Coordinates of C-alpha atoms in Angstrom, one line a residue:
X66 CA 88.1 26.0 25.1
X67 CA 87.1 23.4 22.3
X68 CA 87.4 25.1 18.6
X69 CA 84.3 24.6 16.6
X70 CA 83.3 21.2 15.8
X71 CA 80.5 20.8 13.2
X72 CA 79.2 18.6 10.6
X73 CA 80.7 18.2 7.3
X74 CA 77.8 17.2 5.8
X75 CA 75.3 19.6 7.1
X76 CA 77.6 22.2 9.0
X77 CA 75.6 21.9 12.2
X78 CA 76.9 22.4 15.2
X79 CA 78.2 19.2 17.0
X80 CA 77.2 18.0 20.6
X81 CA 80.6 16.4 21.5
X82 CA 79.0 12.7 22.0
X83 CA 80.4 11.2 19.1
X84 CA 84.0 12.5 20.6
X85 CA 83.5 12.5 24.2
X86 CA 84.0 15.6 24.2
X87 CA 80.7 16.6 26.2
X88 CA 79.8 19.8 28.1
X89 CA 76.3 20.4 28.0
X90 CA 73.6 22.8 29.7
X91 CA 70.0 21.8 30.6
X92 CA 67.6 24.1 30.7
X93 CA 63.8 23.8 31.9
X94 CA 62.0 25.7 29.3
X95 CA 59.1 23.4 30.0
X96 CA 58.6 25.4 33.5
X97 CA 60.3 28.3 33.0
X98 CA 59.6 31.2 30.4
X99 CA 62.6 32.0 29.2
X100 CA 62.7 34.7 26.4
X101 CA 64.7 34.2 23.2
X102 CA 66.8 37.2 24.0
X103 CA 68.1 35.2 27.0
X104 CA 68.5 32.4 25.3
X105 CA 70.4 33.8 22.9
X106 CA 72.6 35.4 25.5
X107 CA 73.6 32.2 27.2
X108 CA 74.1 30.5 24.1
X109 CA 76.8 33.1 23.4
X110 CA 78.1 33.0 27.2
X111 CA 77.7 29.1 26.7
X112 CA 80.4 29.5 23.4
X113 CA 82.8 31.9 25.5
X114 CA 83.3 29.4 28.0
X115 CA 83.8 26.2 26.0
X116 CA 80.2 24.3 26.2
X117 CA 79.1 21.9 23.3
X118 CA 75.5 21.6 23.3
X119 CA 72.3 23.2 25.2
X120 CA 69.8 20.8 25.8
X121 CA 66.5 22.3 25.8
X122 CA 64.0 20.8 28.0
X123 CA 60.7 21.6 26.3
X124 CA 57.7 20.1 28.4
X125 CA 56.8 19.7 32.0
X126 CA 54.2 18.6 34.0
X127 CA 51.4 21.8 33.7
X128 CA 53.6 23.7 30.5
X129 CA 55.0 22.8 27.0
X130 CA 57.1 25.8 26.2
X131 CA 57.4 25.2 22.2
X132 CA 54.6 25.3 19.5
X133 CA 55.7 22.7 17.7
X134 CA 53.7 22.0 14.2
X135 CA 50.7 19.5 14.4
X136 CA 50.3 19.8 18.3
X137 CA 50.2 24.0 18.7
X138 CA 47.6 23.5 20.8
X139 CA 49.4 22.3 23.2
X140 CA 51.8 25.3 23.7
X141 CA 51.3 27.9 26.7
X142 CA 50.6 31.2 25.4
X143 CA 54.1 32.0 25.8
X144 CA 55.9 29.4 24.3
X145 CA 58.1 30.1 21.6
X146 CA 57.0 29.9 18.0
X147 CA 58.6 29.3 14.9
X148 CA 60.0 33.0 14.5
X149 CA 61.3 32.0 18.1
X150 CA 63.0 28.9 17.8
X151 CA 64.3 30.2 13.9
X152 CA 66.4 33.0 15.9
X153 CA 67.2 30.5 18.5
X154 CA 68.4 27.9 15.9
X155 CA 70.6 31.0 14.2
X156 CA 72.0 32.0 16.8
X157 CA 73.1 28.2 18.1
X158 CA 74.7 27.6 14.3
X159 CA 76.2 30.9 14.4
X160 CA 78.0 30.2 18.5
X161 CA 78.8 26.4 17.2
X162 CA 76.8 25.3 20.0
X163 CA 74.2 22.3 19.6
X164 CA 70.8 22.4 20.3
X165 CA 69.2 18.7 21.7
X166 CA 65.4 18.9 22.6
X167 CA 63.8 16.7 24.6
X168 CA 60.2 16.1 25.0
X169 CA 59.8 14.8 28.4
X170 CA 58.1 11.1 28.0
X171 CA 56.3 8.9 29.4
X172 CA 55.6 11.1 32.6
X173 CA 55.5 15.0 33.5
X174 CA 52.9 14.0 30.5
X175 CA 49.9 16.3 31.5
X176 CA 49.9 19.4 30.0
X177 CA 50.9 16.4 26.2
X178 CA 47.9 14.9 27.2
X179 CA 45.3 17.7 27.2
X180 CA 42.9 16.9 24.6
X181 CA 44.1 13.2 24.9
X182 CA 42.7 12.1 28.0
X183 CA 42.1 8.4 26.7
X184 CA 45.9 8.2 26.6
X185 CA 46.3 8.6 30.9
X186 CA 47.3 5.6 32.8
X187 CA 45.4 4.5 35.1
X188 CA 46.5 2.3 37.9
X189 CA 45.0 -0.7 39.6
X190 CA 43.0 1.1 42.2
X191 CA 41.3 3.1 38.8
X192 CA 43.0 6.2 39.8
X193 CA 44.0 8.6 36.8
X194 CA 47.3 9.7 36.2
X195 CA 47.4 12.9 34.3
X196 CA 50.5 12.9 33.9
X197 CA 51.7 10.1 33.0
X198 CA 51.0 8.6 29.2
X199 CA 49.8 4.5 29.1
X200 CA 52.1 3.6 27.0
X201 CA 50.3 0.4 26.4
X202 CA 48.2 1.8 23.8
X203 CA 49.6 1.8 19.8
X204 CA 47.9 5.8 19.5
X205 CA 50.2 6.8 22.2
X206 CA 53.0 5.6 20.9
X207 CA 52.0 7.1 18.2
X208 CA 51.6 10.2 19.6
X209 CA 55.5 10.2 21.3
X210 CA 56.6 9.6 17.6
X211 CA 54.9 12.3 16.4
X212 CA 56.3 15.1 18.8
X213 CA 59.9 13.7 19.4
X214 CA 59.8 14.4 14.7
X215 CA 58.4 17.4 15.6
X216 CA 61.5 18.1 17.9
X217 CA 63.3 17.4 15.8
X218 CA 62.3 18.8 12.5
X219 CA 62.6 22.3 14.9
X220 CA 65.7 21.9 16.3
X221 CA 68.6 20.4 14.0
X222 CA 71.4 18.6 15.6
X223 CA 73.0 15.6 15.8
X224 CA 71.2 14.2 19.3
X225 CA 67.7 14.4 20.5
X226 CA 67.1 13.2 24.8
X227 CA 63.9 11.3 24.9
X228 CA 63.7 12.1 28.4
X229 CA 61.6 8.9 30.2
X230 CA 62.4 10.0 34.1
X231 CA 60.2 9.6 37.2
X232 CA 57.6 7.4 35.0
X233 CA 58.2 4.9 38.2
X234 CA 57.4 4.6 42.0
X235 CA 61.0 6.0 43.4
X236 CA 62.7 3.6 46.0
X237 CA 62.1 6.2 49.0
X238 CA 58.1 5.8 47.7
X239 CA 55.5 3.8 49.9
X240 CA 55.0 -0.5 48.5
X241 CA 51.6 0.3 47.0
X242 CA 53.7 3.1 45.1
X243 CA 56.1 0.9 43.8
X244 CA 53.6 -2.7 43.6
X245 CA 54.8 -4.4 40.2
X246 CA 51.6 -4.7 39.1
X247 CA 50.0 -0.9 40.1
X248 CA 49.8 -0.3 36.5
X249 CA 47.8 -3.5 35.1
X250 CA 47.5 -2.5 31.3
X251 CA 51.4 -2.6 31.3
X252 CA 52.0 -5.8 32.8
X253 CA 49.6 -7.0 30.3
X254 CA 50.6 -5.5 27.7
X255 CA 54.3 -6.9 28.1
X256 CA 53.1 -9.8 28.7
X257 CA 51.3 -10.2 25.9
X258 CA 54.5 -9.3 23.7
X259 CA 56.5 -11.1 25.3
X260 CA 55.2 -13.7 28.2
X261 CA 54.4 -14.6 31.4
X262 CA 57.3 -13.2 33.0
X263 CA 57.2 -9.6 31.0
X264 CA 56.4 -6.4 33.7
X265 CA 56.0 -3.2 33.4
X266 CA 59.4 -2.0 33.2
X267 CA 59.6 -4.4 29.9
X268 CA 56.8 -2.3 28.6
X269 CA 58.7 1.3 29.0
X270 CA 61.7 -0.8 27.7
X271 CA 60.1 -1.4 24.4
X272 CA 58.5 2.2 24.6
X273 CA 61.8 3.9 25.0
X274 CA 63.8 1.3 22.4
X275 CA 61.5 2.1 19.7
X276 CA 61.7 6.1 20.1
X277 CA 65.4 5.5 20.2
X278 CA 64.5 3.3 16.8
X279 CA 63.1 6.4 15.4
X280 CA 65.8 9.1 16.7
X281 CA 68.8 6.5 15.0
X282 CA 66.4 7.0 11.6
X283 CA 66.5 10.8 11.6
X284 CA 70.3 10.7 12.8
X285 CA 70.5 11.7 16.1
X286 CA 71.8 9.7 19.1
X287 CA 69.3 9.3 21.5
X288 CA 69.5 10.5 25.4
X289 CA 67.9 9.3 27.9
X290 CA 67.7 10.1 32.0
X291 CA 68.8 6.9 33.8
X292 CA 65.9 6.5 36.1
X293 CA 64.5 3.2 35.1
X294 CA 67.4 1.3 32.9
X295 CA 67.8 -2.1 34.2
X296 CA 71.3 -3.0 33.0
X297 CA 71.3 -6.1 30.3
X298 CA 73.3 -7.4 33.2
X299 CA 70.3 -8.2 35.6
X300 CA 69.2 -10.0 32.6
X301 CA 65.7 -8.1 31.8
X302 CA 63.4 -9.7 29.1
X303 CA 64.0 -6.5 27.1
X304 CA 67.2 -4.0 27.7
X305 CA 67.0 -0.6 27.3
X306 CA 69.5 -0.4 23.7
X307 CA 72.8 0.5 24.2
X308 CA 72.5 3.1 21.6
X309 CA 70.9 5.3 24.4
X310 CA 73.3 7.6 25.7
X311 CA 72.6 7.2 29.4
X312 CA 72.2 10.7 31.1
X313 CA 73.2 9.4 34.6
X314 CA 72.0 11.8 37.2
X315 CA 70.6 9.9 40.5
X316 CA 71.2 6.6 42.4
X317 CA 68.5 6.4 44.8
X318 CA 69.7 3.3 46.8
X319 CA 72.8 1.0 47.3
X320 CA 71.1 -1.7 45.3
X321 CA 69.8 0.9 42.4
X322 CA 72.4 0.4 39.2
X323 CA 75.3 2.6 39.3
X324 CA 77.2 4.1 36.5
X325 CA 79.6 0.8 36.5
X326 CA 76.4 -1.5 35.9
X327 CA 75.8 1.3 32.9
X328 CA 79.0 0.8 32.0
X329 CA 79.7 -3.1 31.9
X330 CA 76.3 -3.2 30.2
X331 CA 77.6 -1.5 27.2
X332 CA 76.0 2.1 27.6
X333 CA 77.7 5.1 27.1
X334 CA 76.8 8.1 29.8
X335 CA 77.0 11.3 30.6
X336 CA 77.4 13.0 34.3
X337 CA 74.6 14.8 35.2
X338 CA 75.2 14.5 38.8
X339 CA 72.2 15.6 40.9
X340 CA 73.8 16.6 44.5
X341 CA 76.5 18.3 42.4
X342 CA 75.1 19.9 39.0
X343 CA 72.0 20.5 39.4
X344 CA 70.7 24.2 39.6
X345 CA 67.4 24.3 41.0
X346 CA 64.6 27.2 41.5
X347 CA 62.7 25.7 44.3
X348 CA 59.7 26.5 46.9
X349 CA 62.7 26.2 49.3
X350 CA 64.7 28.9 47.8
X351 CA 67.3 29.9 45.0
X352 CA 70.5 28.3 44.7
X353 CA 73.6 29.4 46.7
X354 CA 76.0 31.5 44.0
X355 CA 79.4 29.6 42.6
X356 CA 77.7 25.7 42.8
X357 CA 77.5 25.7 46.3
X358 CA 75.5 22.3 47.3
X359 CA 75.7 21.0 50.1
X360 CA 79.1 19.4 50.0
X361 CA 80.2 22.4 48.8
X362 CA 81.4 24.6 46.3
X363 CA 81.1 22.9 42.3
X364 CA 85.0 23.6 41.9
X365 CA 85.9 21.4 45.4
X366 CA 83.3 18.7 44.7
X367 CA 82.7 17.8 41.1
X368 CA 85.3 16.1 38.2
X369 CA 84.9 15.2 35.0
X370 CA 84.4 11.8 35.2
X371 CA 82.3 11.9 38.6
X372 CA 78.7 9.6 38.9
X373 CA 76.6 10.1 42.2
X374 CA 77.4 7.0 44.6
X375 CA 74.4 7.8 46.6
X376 CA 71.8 10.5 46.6
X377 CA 72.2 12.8 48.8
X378 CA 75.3 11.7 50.7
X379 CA 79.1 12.8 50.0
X380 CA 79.1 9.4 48.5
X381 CA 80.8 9.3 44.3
X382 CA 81.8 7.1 42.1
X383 CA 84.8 8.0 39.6
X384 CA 85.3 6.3 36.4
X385 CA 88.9 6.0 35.7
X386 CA 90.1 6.8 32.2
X387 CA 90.5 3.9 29.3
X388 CA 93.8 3.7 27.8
X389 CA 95.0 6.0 24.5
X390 CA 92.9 5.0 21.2
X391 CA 89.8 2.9 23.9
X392 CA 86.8 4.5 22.6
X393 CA 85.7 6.5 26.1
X394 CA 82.3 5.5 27.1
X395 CA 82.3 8.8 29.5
X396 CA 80.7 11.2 27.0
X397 CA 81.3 14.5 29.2
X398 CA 79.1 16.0 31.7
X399 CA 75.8 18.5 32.1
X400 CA 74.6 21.2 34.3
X401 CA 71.3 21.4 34.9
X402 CA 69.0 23.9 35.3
X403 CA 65.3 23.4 36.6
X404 CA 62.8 25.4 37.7
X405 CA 60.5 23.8 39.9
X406 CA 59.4 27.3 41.2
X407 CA 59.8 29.6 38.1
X408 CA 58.8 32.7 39.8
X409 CA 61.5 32.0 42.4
X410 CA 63.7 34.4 40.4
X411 CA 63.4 36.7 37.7
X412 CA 65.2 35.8 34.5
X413 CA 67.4 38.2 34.8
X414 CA 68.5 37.3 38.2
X415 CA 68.3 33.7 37.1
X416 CA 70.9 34.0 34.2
X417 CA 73.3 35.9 36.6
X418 CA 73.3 33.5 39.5
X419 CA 73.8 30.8 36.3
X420 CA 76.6 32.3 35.6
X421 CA 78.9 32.1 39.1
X422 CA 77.9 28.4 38.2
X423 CA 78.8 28.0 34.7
X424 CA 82.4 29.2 34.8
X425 CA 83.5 26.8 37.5
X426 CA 81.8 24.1 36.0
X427 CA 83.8 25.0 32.4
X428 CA 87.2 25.4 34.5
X429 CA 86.6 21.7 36.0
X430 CA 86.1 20.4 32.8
X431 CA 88.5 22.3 31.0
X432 CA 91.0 20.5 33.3
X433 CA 89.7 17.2 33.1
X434 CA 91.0 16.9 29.1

């Protein structure tokens, strides 16, 4: 159990980054109605069992679960409003448990980009991609600005996750999937920044760099899933900053980076391991009770310091611990929740199952210190 760590200067409830001392929640609010009386409930089972922070994950593909100020368009007509996330908020400050939003960018876009159509990518084959924001263009940059101050401004804390997964053609995808050049207006645009040799991934790079930019100005680290960091390592025109706190939750292929290529690159991460910590309301059912995946139960499988080696194998990759007084670039570990069906299970149900997960996952960490 961690006592309650806040800031002096503000008296908000502290994440646990800045002291590695990490042990976080994600929950898809972006799919998944959740009322603010369950919320508020698991942010004070959250505090019982020794978590840090909740990470809110506000916006998905077809729903943005927050009417945030400027964009309340946007907002399904059961999002939560201001009277929503103020009791939300209270109740966080009141548990000592941080709050960290994230506004899922530049893909699971659609339901942003309602209104803003001009802002969809479109590939080389002129095929629109709802969901996915051209992040070639200033205005949508703009845009991303815009919402992650508006996150912000809602949710106080001291880290914000810019999210930035899936924006990419995953290995396991078909070649015209992952062509380099499938999204033209990126290639050109890095080029044009930068030259010949620029790509696409050089244009999310300087996407996600200057959103991190903007979270460093408000004073919040920034988060990000690991997806699409190339490692300064492998030498890319522009790296993804090692300000970003690497949320490391996949590793598609033997030749994808791996938590050590994070790592000698200079990132800090956190362990959101996907074949061990991830909760999932699916089309193909509910989740087995007490983190049961399919190496088996969360308490046999997972440690504090575990990365996935290789998705979807019994394949991990431990970092060992630095030496008393090293600054520890292992910042803790997530569970995450995500609703991919949200009508899968009641909320109810949804918050009880959770449960059987949350106290292993608290008693693992609790041993790691």
């Amino acid at each position: 159990m961690r006592g309650d760590v806040r800031s002096a200067t503000t008296g908000t409830p502290l994440s646990g980054l800045a002291t590695a001392a990490y042990r976080g929640v994600s929950l898809d609010v972006g799919r998944k109605a959740f009322s603010v009386e369950a919320v508020v409930g698991l942010i004070g089972r959250m505090a019982d069992l020794g978590f840090t922070a909740l990470h809110l994950h506000l916006t998905e593909t077809h729903r943005v679960g927050v009417r945030l100020p400027g964009v309340e368009e946007l907002a399904a007509d059961d999002a939560w409003d201001a009277h929503d996330i103020a009791r939300i908020v209270a109740a966080a400050e009141d548990a000592g448990i941080a709050l960290i939003p994230e506004i899922d960018l530049p893909s699971h876009a659609a339901a942003l980009l309602v209104g803003r159509e001009h802002l969809r990518l479109v590939d080389r084959d002129g095929a629109v991609h709802a969901d996915r924001l051209d992040i070639s263009r200033p205005e949508a940059l703009e845009f991303a600005l815009e919402l992650l101050e508006a996150a912000a401004r809602a949710f106080p804390g001291d880290a914000i996750h810019l999210g930035g997964d899936e924006f990419f053609a995953a290995p396991w995808e078909d070649a015209d999937a992952q062509h380099p050049e499938r999204f033209p207006r990126l290639v050109a645009h890095a080029r044009r920044l930068l030259g010949a040799g620029a790509t696409a991934h050089d244009s999310y790079a300087l996407f996600i760099n200057a959103l991190a930019a903007r979270a460093l100005e408000l004073g919040r680290t920034p988060m990000l899933w690991n997806d699409h960091v190339v490692p300064a390592s492998a030498a890319p025109l522009v790296p993804i900053s090692t300000e970003v706190v690497l949320d490391v939750w996949i590793r598609w292929r033997e030749w994808t980076p791996s938590v050590h290529d994070y790592l000698a690159a200079g990132h800090r991460v956190v362990t959101s391991h996907g074949d061990l910590l991830y909760f999932v309301l699916s089309e193909d059912g509910v989740p087995a009770p007490h983190g049961r995946r399919r190496f088996g139960l969360l308490e046999d499988t997972f440690a504090p310091r575990r990365f996935m080696g290789l998705a979807a194998q019994d394949v991990h990759l431990d970092v060992p611990r630095v030496p008393t007084g090293t600054p520890d670039p292992v910042l803790g570990a997530s569970l995450s929740v995500w609703c991919d069906s949200p009508d899968a299970l009641g909320e109810r149900e949804t918050l009880e199952l959770l449960d059987t997960w949350l106290v292993p996952f608290a008693r693992v960490m609790g041993e790691g210190c």
